[in-house]
XYZ file of C-alpha atoms in Angstrom:
590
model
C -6.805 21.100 19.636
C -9.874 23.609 20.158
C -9.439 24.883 16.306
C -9.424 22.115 15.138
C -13.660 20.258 14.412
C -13.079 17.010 14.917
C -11.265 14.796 17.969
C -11.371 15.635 21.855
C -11.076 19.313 22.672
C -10.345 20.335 26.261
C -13.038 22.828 27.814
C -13.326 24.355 31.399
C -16.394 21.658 32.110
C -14.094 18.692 30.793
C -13.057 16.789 27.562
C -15.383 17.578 24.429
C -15.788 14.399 22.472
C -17.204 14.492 19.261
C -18.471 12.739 16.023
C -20.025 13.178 12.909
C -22.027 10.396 12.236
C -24.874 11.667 9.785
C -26.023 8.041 9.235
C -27.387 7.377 12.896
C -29.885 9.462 14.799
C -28.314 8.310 18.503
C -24.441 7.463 18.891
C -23.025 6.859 22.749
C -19.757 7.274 24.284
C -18.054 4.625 25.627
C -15.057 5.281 28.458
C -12.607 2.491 29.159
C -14.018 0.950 32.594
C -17.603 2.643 32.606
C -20.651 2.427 30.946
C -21.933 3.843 27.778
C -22.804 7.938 28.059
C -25.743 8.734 25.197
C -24.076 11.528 22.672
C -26.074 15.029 22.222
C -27.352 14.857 18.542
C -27.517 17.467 16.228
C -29.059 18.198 13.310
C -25.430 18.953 11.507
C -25.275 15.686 12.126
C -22.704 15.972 15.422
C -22.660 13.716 18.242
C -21.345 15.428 21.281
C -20.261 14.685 25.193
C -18.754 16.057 27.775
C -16.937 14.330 30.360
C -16.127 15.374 33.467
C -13.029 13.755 34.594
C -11.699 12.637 31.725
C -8.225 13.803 31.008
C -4.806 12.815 28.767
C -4.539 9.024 28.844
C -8.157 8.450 29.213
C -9.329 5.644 26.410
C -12.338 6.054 24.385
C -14.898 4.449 21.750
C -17.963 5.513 20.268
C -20.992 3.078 20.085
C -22.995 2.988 16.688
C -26.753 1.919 17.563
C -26.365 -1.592 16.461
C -23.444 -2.382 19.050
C -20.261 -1.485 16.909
C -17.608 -0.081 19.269
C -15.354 2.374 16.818
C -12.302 4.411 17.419
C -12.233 8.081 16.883
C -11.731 8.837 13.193
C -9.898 11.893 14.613
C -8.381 9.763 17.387
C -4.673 11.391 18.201
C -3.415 7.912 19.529
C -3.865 4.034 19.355
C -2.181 2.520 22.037
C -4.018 -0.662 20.845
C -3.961 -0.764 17.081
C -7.106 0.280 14.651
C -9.543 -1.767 16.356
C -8.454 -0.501 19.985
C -9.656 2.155 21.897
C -8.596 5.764 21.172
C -6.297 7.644 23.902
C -6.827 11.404 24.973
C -3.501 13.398 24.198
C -2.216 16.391 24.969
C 0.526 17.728 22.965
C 0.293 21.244 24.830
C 2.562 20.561 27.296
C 5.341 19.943 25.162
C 8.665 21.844 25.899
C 9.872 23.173 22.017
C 13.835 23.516 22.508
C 13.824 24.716 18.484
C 10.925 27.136 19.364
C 12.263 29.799 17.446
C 12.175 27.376 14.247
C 10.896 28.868 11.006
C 11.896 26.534 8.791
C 14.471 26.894 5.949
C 13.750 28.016 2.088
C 13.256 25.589 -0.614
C 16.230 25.604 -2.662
C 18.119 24.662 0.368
C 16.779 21.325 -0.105
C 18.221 17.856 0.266
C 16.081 15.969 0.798
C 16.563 11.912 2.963
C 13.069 9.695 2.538
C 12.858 7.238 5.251
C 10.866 4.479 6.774
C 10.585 5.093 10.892
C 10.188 0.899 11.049
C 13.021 0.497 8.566
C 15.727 2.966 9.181
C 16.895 1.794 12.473
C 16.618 -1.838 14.011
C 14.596 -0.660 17.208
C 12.109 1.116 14.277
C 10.905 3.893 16.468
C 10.724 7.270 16.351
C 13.293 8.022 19.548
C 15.827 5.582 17.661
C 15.320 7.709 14.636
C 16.621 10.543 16.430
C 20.181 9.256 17.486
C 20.804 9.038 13.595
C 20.155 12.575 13.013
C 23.736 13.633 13.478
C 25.011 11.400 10.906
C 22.278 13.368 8.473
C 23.331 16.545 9.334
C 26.915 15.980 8.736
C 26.072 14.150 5.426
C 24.322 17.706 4.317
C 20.659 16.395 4.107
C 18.589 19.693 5.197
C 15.285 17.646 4.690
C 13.653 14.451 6.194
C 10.577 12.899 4.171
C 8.862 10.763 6.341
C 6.958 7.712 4.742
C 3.165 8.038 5.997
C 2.435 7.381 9.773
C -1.217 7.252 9.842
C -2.006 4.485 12.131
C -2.104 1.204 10.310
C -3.289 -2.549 10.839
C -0.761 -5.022 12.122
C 2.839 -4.685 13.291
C 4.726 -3.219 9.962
C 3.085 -1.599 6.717
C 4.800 1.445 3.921
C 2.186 2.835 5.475
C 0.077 3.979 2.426
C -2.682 1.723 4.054
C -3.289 3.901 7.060
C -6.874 4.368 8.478
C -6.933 7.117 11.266
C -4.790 10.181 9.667
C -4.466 11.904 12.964
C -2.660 8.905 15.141
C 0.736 8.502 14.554
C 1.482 4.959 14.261
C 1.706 3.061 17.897
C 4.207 0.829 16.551
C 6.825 3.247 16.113
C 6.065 5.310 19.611
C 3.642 7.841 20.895
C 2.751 11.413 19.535
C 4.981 12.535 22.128
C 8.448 10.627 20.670
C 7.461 12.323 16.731
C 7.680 15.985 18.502
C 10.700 14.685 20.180
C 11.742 13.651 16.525
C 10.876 16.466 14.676
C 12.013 18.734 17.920
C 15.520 17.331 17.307
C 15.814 17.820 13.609
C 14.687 21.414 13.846
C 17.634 21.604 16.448
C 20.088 20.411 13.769
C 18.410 22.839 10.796
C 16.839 19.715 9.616
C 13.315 20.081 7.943
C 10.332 17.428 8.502
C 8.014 16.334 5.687
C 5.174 13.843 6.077
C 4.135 11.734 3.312
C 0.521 11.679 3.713
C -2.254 9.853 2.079
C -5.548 11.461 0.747
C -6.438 9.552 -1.747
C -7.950 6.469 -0.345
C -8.206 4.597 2.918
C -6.546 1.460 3.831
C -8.234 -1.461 3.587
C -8.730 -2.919 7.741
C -9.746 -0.707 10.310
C -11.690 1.852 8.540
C -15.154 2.273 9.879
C -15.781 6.058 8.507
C -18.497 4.365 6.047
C -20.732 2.667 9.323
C -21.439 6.331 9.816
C -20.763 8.700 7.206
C -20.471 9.316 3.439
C -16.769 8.789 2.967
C -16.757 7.267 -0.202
C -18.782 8.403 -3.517
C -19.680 5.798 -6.432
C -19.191 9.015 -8.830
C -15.899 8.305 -9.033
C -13.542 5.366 -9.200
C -9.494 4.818 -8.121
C -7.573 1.890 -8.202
C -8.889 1.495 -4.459
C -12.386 1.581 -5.432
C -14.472 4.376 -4.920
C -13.487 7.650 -4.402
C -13.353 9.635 -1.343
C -16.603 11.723 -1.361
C -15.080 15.052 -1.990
C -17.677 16.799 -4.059
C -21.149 14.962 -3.399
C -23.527 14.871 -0.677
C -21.782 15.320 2.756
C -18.748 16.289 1.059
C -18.237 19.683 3.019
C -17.184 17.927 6.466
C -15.196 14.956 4.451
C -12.949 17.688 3.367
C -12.839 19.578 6.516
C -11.474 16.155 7.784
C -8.539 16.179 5.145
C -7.854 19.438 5.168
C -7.666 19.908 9.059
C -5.469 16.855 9.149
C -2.835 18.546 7.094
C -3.233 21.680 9.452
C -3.102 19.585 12.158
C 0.149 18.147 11.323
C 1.399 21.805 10.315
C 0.395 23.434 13.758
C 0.310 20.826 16.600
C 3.683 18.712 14.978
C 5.444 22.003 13.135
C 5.836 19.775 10.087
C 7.494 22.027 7.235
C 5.489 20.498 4.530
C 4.128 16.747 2.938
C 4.428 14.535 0.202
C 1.481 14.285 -1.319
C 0.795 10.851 -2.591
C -0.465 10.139 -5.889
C -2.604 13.289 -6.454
C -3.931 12.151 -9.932
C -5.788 9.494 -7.846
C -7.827 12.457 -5.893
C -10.548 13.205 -7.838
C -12.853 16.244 -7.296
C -15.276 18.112 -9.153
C -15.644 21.149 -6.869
C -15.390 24.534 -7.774
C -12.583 24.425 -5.665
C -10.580 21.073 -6.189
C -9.282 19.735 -2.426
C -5.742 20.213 -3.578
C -6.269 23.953 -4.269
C -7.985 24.121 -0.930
C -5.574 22.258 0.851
C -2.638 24.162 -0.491
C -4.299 27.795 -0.119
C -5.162 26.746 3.985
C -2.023 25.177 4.658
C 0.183 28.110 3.759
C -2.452 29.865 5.484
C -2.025 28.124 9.074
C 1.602 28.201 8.152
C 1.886 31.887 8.431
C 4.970 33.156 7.945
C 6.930 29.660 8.506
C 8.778 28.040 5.548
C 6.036 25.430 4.183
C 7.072 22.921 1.388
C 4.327 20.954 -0.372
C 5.678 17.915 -2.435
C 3.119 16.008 -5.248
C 3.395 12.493 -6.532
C 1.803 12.874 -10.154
C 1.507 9.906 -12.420
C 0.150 12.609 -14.878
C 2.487 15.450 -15.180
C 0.296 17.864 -14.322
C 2.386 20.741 -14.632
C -0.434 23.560 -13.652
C 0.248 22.303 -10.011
C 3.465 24.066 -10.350
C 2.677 27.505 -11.775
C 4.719 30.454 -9.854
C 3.472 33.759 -8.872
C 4.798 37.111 -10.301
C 7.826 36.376 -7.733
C 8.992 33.235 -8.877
C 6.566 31.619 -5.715
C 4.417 28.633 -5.959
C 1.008 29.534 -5.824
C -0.146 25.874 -4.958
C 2.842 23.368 -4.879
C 6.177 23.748 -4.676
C 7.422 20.821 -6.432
C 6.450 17.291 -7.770
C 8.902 13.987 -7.553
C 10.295 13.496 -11.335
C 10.416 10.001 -12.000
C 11.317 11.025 -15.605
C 15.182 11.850 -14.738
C 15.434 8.800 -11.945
C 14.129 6.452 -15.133
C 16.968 8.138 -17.537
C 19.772 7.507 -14.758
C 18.432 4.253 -13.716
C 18.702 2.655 -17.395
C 22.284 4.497 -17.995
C 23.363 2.952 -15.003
C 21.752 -0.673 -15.481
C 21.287 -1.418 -18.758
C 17.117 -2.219 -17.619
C 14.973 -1.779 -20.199
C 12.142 -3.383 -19.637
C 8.543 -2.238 -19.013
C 8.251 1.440 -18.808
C 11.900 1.918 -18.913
C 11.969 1.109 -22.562
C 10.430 4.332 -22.889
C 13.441 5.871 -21.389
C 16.338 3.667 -23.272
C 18.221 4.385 -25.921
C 18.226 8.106 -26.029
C 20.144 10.032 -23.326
C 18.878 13.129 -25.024
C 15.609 12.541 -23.035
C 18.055 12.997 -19.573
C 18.668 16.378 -21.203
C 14.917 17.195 -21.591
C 14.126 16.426 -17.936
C 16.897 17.941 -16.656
C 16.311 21.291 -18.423
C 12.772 21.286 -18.670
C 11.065 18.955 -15.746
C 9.620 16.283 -17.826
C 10.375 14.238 -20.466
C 6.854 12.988 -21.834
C 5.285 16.901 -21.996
C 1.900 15.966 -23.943
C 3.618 13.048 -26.414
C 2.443 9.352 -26.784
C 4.469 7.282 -23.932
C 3.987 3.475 -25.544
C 4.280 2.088 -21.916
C 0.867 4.072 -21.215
C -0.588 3.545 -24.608
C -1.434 7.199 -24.479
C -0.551 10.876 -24.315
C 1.334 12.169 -21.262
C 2.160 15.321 -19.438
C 1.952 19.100 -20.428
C 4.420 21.446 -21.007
C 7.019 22.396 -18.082
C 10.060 24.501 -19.872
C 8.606 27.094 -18.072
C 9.076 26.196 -14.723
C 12.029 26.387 -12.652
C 14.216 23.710 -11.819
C 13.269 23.720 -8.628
C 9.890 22.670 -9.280
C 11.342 19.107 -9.804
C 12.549 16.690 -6.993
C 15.336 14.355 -8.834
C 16.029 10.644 -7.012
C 18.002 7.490 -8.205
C 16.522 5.482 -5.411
C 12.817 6.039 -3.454
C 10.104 3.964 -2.269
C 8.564 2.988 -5.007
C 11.347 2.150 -7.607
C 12.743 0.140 -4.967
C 9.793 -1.323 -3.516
C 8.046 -2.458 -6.717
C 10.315 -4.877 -7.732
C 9.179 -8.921 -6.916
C 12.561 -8.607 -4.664
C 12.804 -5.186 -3.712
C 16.325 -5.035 -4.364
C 18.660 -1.609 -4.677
C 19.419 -2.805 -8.482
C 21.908 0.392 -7.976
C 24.170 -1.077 -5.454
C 25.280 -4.235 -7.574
C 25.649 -2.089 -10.722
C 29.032 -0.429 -12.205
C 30.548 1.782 -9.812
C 31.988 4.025 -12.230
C 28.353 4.192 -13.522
C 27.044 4.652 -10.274
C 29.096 7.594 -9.163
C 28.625 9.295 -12.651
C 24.756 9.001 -12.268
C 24.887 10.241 -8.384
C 27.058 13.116 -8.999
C 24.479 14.339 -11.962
C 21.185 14.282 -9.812
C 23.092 15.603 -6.392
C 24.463 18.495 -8.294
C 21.471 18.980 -10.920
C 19.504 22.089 -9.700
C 16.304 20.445 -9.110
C 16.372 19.429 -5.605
C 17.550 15.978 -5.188
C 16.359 13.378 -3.091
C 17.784 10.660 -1.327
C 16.577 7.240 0.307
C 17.405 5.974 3.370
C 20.790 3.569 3.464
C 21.369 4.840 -0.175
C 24.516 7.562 1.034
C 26.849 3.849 2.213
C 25.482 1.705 -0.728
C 23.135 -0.272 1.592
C 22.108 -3.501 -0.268
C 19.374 -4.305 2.316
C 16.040 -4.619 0.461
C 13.129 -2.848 0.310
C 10.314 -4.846 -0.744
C 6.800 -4.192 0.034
C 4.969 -5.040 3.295
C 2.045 -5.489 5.449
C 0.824 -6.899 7.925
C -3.079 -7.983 7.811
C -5.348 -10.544 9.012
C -4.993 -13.659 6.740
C -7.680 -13.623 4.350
C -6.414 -9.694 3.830
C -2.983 -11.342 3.599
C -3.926 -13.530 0.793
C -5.212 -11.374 -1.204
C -2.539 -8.631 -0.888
C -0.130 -11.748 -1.918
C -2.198 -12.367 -5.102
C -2.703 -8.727 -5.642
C 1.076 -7.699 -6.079
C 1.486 -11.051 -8.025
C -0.908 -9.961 -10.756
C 0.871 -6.083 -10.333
C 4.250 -7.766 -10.895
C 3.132 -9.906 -13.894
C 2.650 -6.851 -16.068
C 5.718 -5.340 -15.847
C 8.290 -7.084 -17.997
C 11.815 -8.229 -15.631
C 9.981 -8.001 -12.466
C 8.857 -11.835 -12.187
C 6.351 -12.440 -9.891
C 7.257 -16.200 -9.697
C 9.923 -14.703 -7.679
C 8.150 -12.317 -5.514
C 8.747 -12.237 -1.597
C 5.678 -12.801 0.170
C 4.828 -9.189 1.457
C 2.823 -10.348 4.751
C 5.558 -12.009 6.285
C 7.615 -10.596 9.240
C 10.950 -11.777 7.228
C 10.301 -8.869 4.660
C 10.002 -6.216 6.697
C 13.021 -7.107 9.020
C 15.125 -7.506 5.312
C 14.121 -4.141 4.966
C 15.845 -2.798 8.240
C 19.300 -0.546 7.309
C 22.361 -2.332 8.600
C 24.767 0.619 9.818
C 27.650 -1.324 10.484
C 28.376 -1.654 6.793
C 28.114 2.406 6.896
C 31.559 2.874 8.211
C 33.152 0.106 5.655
C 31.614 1.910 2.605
C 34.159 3.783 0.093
C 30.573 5.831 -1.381
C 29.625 7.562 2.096
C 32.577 10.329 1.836
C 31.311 10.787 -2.254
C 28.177 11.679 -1.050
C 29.414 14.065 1.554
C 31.934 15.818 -0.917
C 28.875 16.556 -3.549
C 26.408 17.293 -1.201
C 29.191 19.869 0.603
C 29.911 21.302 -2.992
C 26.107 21.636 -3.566
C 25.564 24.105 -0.814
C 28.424 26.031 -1.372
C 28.510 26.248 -4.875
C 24.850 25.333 -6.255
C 22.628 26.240 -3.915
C 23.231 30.081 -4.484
C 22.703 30.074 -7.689
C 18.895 28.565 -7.403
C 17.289 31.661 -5.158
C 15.293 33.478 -7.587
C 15.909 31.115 -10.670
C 13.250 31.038 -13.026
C 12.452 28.856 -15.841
C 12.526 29.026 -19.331
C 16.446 29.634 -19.404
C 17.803 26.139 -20.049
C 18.877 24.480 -23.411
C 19.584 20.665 -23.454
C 22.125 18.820 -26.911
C 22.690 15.243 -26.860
C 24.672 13.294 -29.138
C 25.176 9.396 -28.496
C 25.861 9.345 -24.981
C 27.069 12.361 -24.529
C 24.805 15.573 -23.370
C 25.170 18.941 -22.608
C 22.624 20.648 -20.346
C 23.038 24.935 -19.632
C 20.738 26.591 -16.883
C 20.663 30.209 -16.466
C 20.215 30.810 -12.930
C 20.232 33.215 -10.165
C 22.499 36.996 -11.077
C 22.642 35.761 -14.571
C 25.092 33.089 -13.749
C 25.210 29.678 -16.298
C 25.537 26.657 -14.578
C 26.774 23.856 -17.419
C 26.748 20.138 -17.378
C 28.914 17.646 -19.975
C 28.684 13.915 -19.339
C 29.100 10.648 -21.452
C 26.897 8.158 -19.828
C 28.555 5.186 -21.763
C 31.445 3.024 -22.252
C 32.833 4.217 -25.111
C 34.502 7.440 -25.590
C 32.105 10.425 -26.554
C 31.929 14.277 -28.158
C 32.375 17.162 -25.990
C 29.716 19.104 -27.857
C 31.062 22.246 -27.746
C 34.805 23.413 -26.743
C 35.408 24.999 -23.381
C 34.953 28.834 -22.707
C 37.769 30.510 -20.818
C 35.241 32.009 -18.271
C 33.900 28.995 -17.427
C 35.085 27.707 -13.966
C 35.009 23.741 -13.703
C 33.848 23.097 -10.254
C 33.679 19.230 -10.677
C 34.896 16.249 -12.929
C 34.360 12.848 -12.494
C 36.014 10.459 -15.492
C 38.369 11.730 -18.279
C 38.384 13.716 -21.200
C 40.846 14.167 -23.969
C 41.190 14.651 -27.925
C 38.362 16.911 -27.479
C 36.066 14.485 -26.466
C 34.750 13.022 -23.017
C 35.797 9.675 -21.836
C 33.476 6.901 -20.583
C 31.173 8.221 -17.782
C 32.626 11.146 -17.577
C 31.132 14.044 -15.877
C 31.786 17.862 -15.774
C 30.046 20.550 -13.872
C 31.276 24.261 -14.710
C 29.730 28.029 -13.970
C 29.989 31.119 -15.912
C 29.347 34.476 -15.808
C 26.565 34.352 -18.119
């Protein structure tokens, strides 16, 4: 805690507490069950006191001149919720049992995303960690935590979170996440936060009573922009940028998911996410450190490698272009922008060779150009899904449109992405089939409530098959407990062991091939339904993919080499051609 410039910080007089509130020339401390304590201003702008006998547990607020009593923006715990009181901690004296953790390298990969609220019925962080052993033995090497910022109310994604340095006191105390993250690192299990630095939720945030967090220079689909660049803007990103060290250092988090980056704007000389990336692997040191981008753009330069194959910012973005090419082979959806993707399973091809389908073209769904170039890039550079957050959760029911679909389709789609060498991703429940739901949710105070309702009902409208006349109402507690995995359907499902078998054949098999792989060295046919996808990868080996992704029977392509080992075959083939979703996975020497 004392390198880091904003929250409590424990000195040999007592606890440090501190504040940067620029807009107030007096600010005064406030402990739980004695009177207010006037702050030492300085000219930076810093409000500062030192207390005595304070110590871990003691609760705390500051007190703005006109009689607002605020949390800690920094605050490490709310036992109380956003409004409440902040709570010393002191993650010191936690005993590491996986001390000697250094994380594991990227191509190793699989990755699980998962709700803490929604992946077990208790919703907590120490239930979380009795399901680890049933991740380990499925092969997932990765947990991707949805964000944990403290949020308003009882149950939220979490993408509305207002203090970025509490982890959220519905789902336990800081102490239960190292417990969490303690026990995955025992079981060779990475831990990835989804974080959100775009914008600040819209209850509980009372950064602009004080400071300049927000600039009208630029605009999100939030509202203004966090001030990254304008007046004030040096200690706003301090406050971003030490929260992701924060979470690297005090936590031993192996990375984030950065949520939707285009939405950060910055007109620096620096941008925030070159300076975030660059300090990050910095604090890191010589510990494996992922960093994950959500992109609406396609910004491929976020990717670029280093002379040695490294990333020199990010190490990978999510691809919805390949989970929109499965999802409409498997479903027959074509609505909204998956009639972009329909039609032509070519473009599964493109995005599985190359990263992205739309590389600079017109996408009609947009009604403009998207993307740039990404041939050159590894494969590795691309996190492949069929399932996540958001193409689950931004549907007016939230339903796993997967899980009532074909199951020969199904499997054919599954065993593509899990054995694909971009790194694939899972979401929680998806391994057993789950069916449970998961729509959106919140929980805010009703005039909030209302207009989150009418919000996602005019989001909804505009997308083509997802009928907001039908949408659940995203405030109420019925939502969020739909969204809760039942595992007593995970031992009755037939698709638990298929996802174990591919996920066992992808370490052994794949995941050697992708040290060291660079990009450039893939070449994508298509004909009908049928494609053909070759990577060259690590010691000049060729990896090779033939599938028909249709009902009807389909071309091979190209015949069969002798050297070419087939490691996997879902489906039929015959008359030199591929029966219906059929798929083949073979390696050569190259």
């Amino acid at each position: 805690m004392t390198r880091m410039t904003f929250g409590p910080v424990f000195t040999e007089e007592g606890i440090l507490f501190r504040l940067w509130a620029p807009l107030h020339e007096s600010v005064s401390l406030k402990i739980d069950g004695a009177g207010l304590r006037p702050m030492r201003a300085g000219e930076d702008g810093w409000h500062r006191c030192t207390v005595e006998d304070a110590r871990p547990g003691t609760r705390y607020r500051f007190a703005l001149p006109d009689g607002l009593e605020i949390p800690d923006p920094a605050s490490r715990f709310q036992p109380l919720d956003v409004h409440g009181p902040s709570e010393v901690v002191d993650l010191s004296s936690y005993h590491w049992k996986a001390g000697d953790w250094t994380g594991r390298p990227w191509e190793e990969m699989v990755i699980y995303e998962m709700h803490i609220g929604g992946f077990t019925p208790e919703g907590s962080f120490r239930a979380a960690i009795e399901r680890l052993d049933h991740l380990q033995e499925l092969g997932i090497t990765a947990l991707q935590i949805m964000p944990l910022s403290e949020f308003p109310g009882r149950y939220s994604w979490g993408y509305d979170g207002v203090l970025p340095y509490a982890p959220d006191s519905s789902y336990g105390r800081p102490e239960d996440f190292l417990a969490l993250v303690d026990a995955a690192h025992e079981r060779g299990i990475s831990v990835f936060l989804d974080v959100v630095y775009n914008h600040f939720g819209p209850d509980g945030n009372y950064i602009p009573s004080y400071a300049p967090l927000f600039t009208d220079h630029h605009k999100t689909p939030w509202g203004h922009g966090v001030n990254y660049d304008g007046d004030g803007s040096e200690a706003i990103r301090e406050f971003i940028i030490e929260n992701a060290i924060y979470w690297i250092t005090e936590f031993r988090l192996d990375g984030f998911r950065f949520d939707a980056v285009h939405a950060i704007k910055d007109d620096s000389d620096e941008h925030l996410l070159q300076a975030l990336a660059r300090r990050v692997r910095a604090a890191a040191g010589n510990r494996h450190v992922h960093l994950i981008v959500e992109n609406e753009e396609n910004d491929a330069d976020l990717l670029q490698r280093d002379d040695k194959g490294e990333a020199r910012l990010f190490t990978a973005q999510w691809n919805d272009d390949v989970h929109h090419v499965l999802h409409v082979a498997a479903t027959d959806e074509t609505f909204g922008y998956y009639a972009d993707y329909a039609g032509d399973v070519g473009k599964l091809g493109r995005a599985l060779a190359e990263g992205f389908v739309f590389q600079g073209e017109h996408m009609p769904y947009r009604g403009g150009r998207r993307g740039r170039p990404s041939g050159h890039l590894p494969p590795t550079a691309f996190v492949s899904f069929i399932q996540n957050h958001d193409q689950i959760g931004n549907r007016a029911l939230g339903d796993r449109v997967l899980a009532s679909s074909p199951v020969d389709a199904v499997k054919a789609v599954i065993s593509i992405y899990l054995l694909a060498p971009e790194i694939p991703m899972l979401f929680m429940g998806e391994e057993w089939c789950a069916r449970e739901p998961f729509p959106f949710f919140c929980d805010f105070d009703e005039d909030l409530n209302e207009k989150v309702r009418q919000g996602r009902r005019q989001e909804l409208s505009r997308l083509p098959g997802f009928d907001a006349d039908d949408l659940l109402d995203p405030t109420a507690p019925s939502t969020f407990a739909a969204a809760k995995l039942d595992w007593s359907k995970r031992t009755t499902s037939d698709m638990l062991d298929y996802y174990r078998t591919l996920l066992d054949l992808r370490h052994r098999r794949i995941v050697p091939l992708l040290k060291g792989a660079v990009g450039g060295g893939a070449v994508y046919r298509s004909a009908g339904n049928a494609i053909a996808v070759d990577w060259t990868l690590a010691e000049n080996r060729r990896l090779h993919l033939r599938a028909n992704l249709g009902n009807a029977a389909a071309p091979l392509l190209e015949p069969r080499q002798d050297d070419t080992e087939t490691i996997f075959r879902l489906g039929g083939s015959g008359g030199g051609g591929l029966g219906p979703w059929t798929v083949i996975w073979s390696i050569s020497a190259g």
